[in-house]
XYZ file of N, CA and C in Angstrom:
399
model
N 78.020 73.125 78.352
C 77.096 73.741 77.418
C 75.730 73.884 78.097
N 75.157 75.056 77.983
C 73.842 75.334 78.556
C 72.772 75.014 77.518
N 71.840 74.162 77.929
C 70.725 73.853 77.052
C 69.606 74.832 77.338
N 69.097 75.439 76.303
C 67.980 76.357 76.451
C 66.702 75.624 76.107
N 65.684 75.869 76.915
C 64.401 75.218 76.685
C 63.311 76.277 76.660
N 62.511 76.231 75.653
C 61.354 77.108 75.551
C 60.260 76.541 76.432
N 59.645 77.399 77.238
C 58.527 76.988 78.077
C 57.272 77.668 77.548
N 56.301 76.869 77.157
C 55.021 77.388 76.693
C 54.228 77.777 77.937
N 54.129 79.080 78.191
C 53.520 79.557 79.436
C 52.553 80.698 79.165
N 51.765 80.983 80.181
C 50.889 82.149 80.183
C 51.266 83.008 81.374
N 50.783 84.247 81.367
C 51.131 85.168 82.441
C 49.910 85.978 82.849
N 49.807 86.240 84.124
C 48.757 87.105 84.644
C 49.210 87.623 86.004
N 48.408 88.490 86.579
C 48.751 88.961 87.924
C 47.566 88.759 88.861
N 47.875 88.646 90.130
C 46.886 88.340 91.158
C 45.691 89.290 91.105
N 45.952 90.574 91.009
C 44.862 91.535 91.062
C 43.867 91.336 89.922
N 44.355 90.910 88.761
C 43.485 90.745 87.599
C 42.569 89.535 87.688
N 43.019 88.452 88.319
C 42.229 87.224 88.250
C 41.838 86.613 89.590
N 42.549 86.957 90.647
C 42.414 86.200 91.888
C 41.059 86.330 92.570
N 40.537 87.523 92.677
C 39.321 87.693 93.460
C 39.629 87.459 94.928
N 38.614 87.100 95.698
C 38.828 86.850 97.119
C 39.493 88.018 97.823
N 39.101 89.216 97.440
C 39.786 90.418 97.924
C 39.773 90.537 99.441
N 38.758 90.027 100.105
C 38.695 90.153 101.563
C 38.790 88.784 102.245
N 39.294 87.785 101.533
C 39.400 86.436 102.086
C 40.841 86.100 102.462
N 40.997 85.156 103.365
C 42.318 84.654 103.719
C 43.215 85.660 104.406
N 42.612 86.665 105.034
C 43.405 87.661 105.750
C 43.989 88.751 104.881
N 43.652 88.753 103.596
C 44.211 89.748 102.681
C 43.843 91.160 103.113
N 44.802 92.084 103.000
C 44.553 93.496 103.260
C 44.573 94.252 101.932
N 44.373 95.543 101.970
C 44.256 96.314 100.731
C 45.606 96.762 100.171
N 45.616 96.866 98.843
C 46.793 97.351 98.127
C 46.472 98.698 97.487
N 47.484 99.275 96.869
C 47.264 100.551 96.187
C 46.262 100.391 95.047
N 46.177 99.205 94.432
C 45.215 98.983 93.359
C 43.788 98.909 93.876
N 43.605 98.369 95.077
C 42.268 98.380 95.674
C 41.805 99.821 95.853
N 42.678 100.637 96.397
C 42.346 102.041 96.631
C 42.081 102.768 95.309
N 42.915 102.533 94.316
C 42.755 103.174 93.014
C 41.405 102.823 92.387
N 41.043 101.536 92.407
C 39.776 101.152 91.780
C 38.574 101.677 92.557
N 38.677 101.756 93.863
C 37.576 102.326 94.651
C 37.351 103.789 94.304
N 38.433 104.515 94.107
C 38.329 105.946 93.818
C 37.928 106.243 92.377
N 38.280 105.359 91.454
C 38.134 105.685 90.035
C 37.136 104.846 89.249
N 36.616 103.781 89.836
C 35.693 102.929 89.105
C 34.492 102.593 89.967
N 33.359 102.398 89.318
C 32.146 101.984 90.009
C 32.098 100.458 90.046
N 32.005 99.912 91.237
C 31.868 98.472 91.387
C 30.407 98.197 91.698
N 29.727 97.417 90.854
C 28.297 97.152 91.069
C 28.028 96.550 92.449
N 26.869 96.836 93.013
C 26.539 96.327 94.350
C 26.334 94.812 94.366
N 26.426 94.236 95.555
C 26.172 92.808 95.730
C 24.788 92.456 95.208
N 24.671 91.281 94.613
C 23.384 90.826 94.110
C 23.123 91.218 92.663
N 23.916 92.100 92.101
C 23.753 92.508 90.705
C 24.617 91.610 89.819
N 24.057 91.146 88.719
C 24.769 90.229 87.820
C 26.072 90.830 87.295
N 26.066 92.125 87.009
C 27.268 92.743 86.442
C 28.436 92.771 87.434
N 28.158 92.603 88.718
C 29.240 92.551 89.708
C 30.158 91.365 89.441
N 29.584 90.267 88.982
C 30.375 89.055 88.750
C 31.461 89.249 87.700
N 31.237 90.139 86.740
C 32.245 90.326 85.692
C 33.003 91.644 85.828
N 32.587 92.520 86.697
C 33.229 93.828 86.805
C 33.832 94.100 88.172
N 33.936 93.105 89.009
C 34.368 93.351 90.369
C 35.724 92.738 90.668
N 36.578 93.520 91.284
C 37.846 92.977 91.743
C 37.630 92.019 92.900
N 36.498 92.140 93.565
C 36.179 91.236 94.677
C 36.034 89.809 94.167
N 35.453 89.648 92.989
C 35.227 88.331 92.418
C 36.279 88.011 91.353
N 36.509 88.944 90.444
C 37.418 88.767 89.304
C 37.115 87.434 88.620
N 38.143 86.647 88.276
C 37.927 85.328 87.676
C 37.844 84.244 88.750
N 37.916 84.643 90.002
C 37.809 83.754 91.163
C 38.873 82.665 91.181
N 40.077 83.009 90.731
C 41.204 82.076 90.799
C 41.452 81.637 92.241
N 41.128 82.495 93.188
C 41.330 82.184 94.599
C 40.644 80.877 94.990
N 39.458 80.636 94.481
C 38.763 79.395 94.827
C 38.726 78.379 93.683
N 39.139 78.803 92.483
C 39.053 77.899 91.327
C 40.420 77.502 90.767
N 41.499 77.726 91.512
C 42.825 77.464 90.962
C 43.033 75.993 90.579
N 42.395 75.068 91.265
C 42.550 73.646 90.913
C 41.913 73.360 89.554
N 40.711 73.881 89.339
C 40.044 73.713 88.046
C 40.816 74.436 86.954
N 41.263 75.652 87.238
C 42.047 76.418 86.254
C 43.335 75.690 85.887
N 43.957 75.042 86.870
C 45.186 74.293 86.610
C 44.910 73.102 85.696
N 43.803 72.404 85.908
C 43.445 71.287 85.026
C 43.227 71.782 83.589
N 42.624 72.953 83.459
C 42.418 73.534 82.125
C 43.770 73.857 81.489
N 44.674 74.451 82.267
C 46.013 74.763 81.745
C 46.724 73.497 81.288
N 46.594 72.437 82.072
C 47.235 71.163 81.718
C 46.675 70.622 80.409
N 45.333 70.654 80.259
C 44.707 70.173 79.014
C 45.146 71.007 77.814
N 45.456 72.278 78.045
C 45.916 73.150 76.967
C 47.370 72.873 76.594
N 48.069 72.115 77.434
C 49.470 71.817 77.157
C 50.432 72.865 77.681
N 49.956 73.722 78.575
C 50.841 74.748 79.122
C 51.908 74.118 79.999
N 53.090 74.696 79.960
C 54.212 74.189 80.749
C 54.579 75.121 81.893
N 54.047 76.329 81.878
C 54.398 77.281 82.920
C 53.319 78.326 83.130
N 53.319 78.885 84.348
C 52.439 80.003 84.678
C 53.278 81.081 85.339
N 53.396 82.216 84.659
C 54.078 83.380 85.214
C 53.020 84.141 85.993
N 53.258 84.301 87.291
C 52.194 84.806 88.162
C 52.779 85.662 89.276
N 52.207 86.840 89.455
C 52.674 87.630 90.589
C 51.833 87.304 91.806
N 52.496 87.197 92.913
C 51.813 86.908 94.170
C 51.391 88.223 94.806
N 50.240 88.206 95.422
C 49.670 89.394 96.046
C 50.282 89.578 97.432
N 51.134 90.587 97.559
C 51.841 90.805 98.833
C 50.902 91.151 99.972
N 49.690 91.610 99.653
C 48.737 91.899 100.725
C 48.167 90.619 101.322
N 48.400 89.483 100.677
C 48.049 88.187 101.286
C 49.155 87.716 102.218
N 50.400 88.094 101.934
C 51.542 87.680 102.755
C 51.704 88.514 104.020
N 51.649 89.827 103.836
C 51.930 90.756 104.932
C 50.678 91.556 105.260
N 50.109 91.338 106.431
C 48.836 91.976 106.769
C 48.985 93.419 107.219
N 50.009 93.703 108.028
C 50.102 95.056 108.582
C 51.495 95.659 108.560
N 52.503 94.863 108.235
C 53.871 95.378 108.120
C 54.712 94.354 107.370
N 55.993 94.624 107.247
C 56.847 93.746 106.445
C 57.454 92.588 107.229
N 57.095 92.442 108.493
C 57.675 91.355 109.285
C 56.659 90.343 109.792
N 55.384 90.693 109.842
C 54.350 89.771 110.305
C 53.719 89.062 109.118
N 53.992 87.768 108.998
C 53.474 86.990 107.885
C 52.067 86.495 108.160
N 51.310 86.308 107.095
C 49.953 85.763 107.159
C 50.002 84.285 106.764
N 49.849 83.371 107.715
C 49.913 81.943 107.388
C 48.895 81.516 106.332
N 47.704 82.135 106.328
C 46.690 81.786 105.322
C 47.154 82.146 103.913
N 47.775 83.304 103.771
C 48.268 83.729 102.461
C 49.399 82.848 101.968
N 50.303 82.500 102.859
C 51.411 81.620 102.489
C 50.876 80.249 102.088
N 49.908 79.733 102.834
C 49.316 78.434 102.513
C 48.625 78.472 101.152
N 47.915 79.563 100.863
C 47.238 79.671 99.574
C 48.234 79.517 98.429
N 49.316 80.304 98.439
C 50.277 80.227 97.338
C 51.037 78.913 97.338
N 51.297 78.348 98.498
C 51.928 77.038 98.566
C 51.023 75.996 97.900
N 49.729 76.045 98.191
C 48.770 75.119 97.587
C 48.677 75.317 96.073
N 48.656 76.583 95.640
C 48.596 76.873 94.201
C 49.831 76.301 93.505
N 51.013 76.577 94.042
C 52.245 76.122 93.383
C 52.363 74.598 93.412
N 51.946 73.958 94.502
C 51.955 72.491 94.554
C 51.017 71.912 93.505
N 49.842 72.500 93.354
C 48.873 72.030 92.362
C 49.436 72.177 90.952
N 50.076 73.299 90.683
C 50.690 73.501 89.368
C 51.741 72.429 89.097
N 52.651 72.237 90.043
C 53.734 71.267 89.868
C 53.179 69.857 89.677
N 52.181 69.494 90.469
C 51.560 68.166 90.343
C 50.950 67.949 88.963
N 50.639 69.031 88.268
C 50.045 68.947 86.935
C 51.049 69.248 85.831
N 52.332 69.246 86.175
C 53.372 69.442 85.178
C 53.529 70.869 84.700
N 53.057 71.826 85.494
C 53.135 73.239 85.123
C 54.112 73.932 86.075
N 55.112 74.562 85.508
C 56.144 75.218 86.306
C 55.648 76.586 86.792
N 55.595 76.791 88.112
C 55.243 78.129 88.602
C 56.443 79.060 88.431
N 56.199 80.209 87.831
C 57.250 81.203 87.624
C 56.771 82.482 88.307
N 57.112 82.645 89.594
C 56.564 83.780 90.348
C 57.214 85.113 89.993
N 56.388 86.125 89.962
C 56.841 87.512 89.872
C 56.738 88.040 91.293
N 57.813 88.535 91.821
C 57.813 88.926 93.225
C 57.150 90.273 93.484
N 57.111 91.130 92.480
C 56.464 92.432 92.686
C 55.923 92.944 91.364
N 54.651 93.322 91.366
C 54.012 93.826 90.158
C 53.158 95.045 90.495
N 53.774 96.034 91.077
C 53.120 97.304 91.378
C 51.847 97.125 92.210
N 51.945 96.280 93.219
C 50.786 96.011 94.081
C 51.150 96.251 95.541
N 51.710 97.385 95.811
C 52.153 97.730 97.155
C 50.995 97.693 98.146
N 51.200 97.046 99.312
C 50.166 97.087 100.345
C 49.927 98.530 100.797
N 48.686 98.845 101.107
C 48.367 100.218 101.546
C 49.141 100.600 102.792
N 49.379 99.663 103.712
C 50.100 100.015 104.933
C 51.510 100.507 104.626
N 52.087 100.097 103.492
C 53.441 100.543 103.107
C 53.419 101.922 102.463
N 52.271 102.350 101.997
C 52.142 103.650 101.316
C 51.845 104.789 102.274
N 51.346 104.467 103.436
C 50.896 105.502 104.370
C 52.042 106.062 105.167
């Protein structure tokens, strides 16, 4: 008999919350290109950049430990999260980025240590630009 268990989880995607767009060896995705062409991103030093910029976003890239503690206090049991493939693959589908792999390894370890099950989404319409050209 299969036991079914409900997991109280939240879901988001890397592009929406991660920030750190040019950190850790990350390259550009189709969403980076789309937002550059279609939206105005405030210049550095302007307060509105902090809330309207994909460069900063919610800064999950540097705040994932604090965010995980908040999730734990909320009683969350899982995080459905898509990983940003532009952090994994810098210029093609065979050369891995050790910094990107370490980032997600650290995020998932932190989640597990706090009793939160990482539920990765392998692809969420975030194709690296090098794959589109």
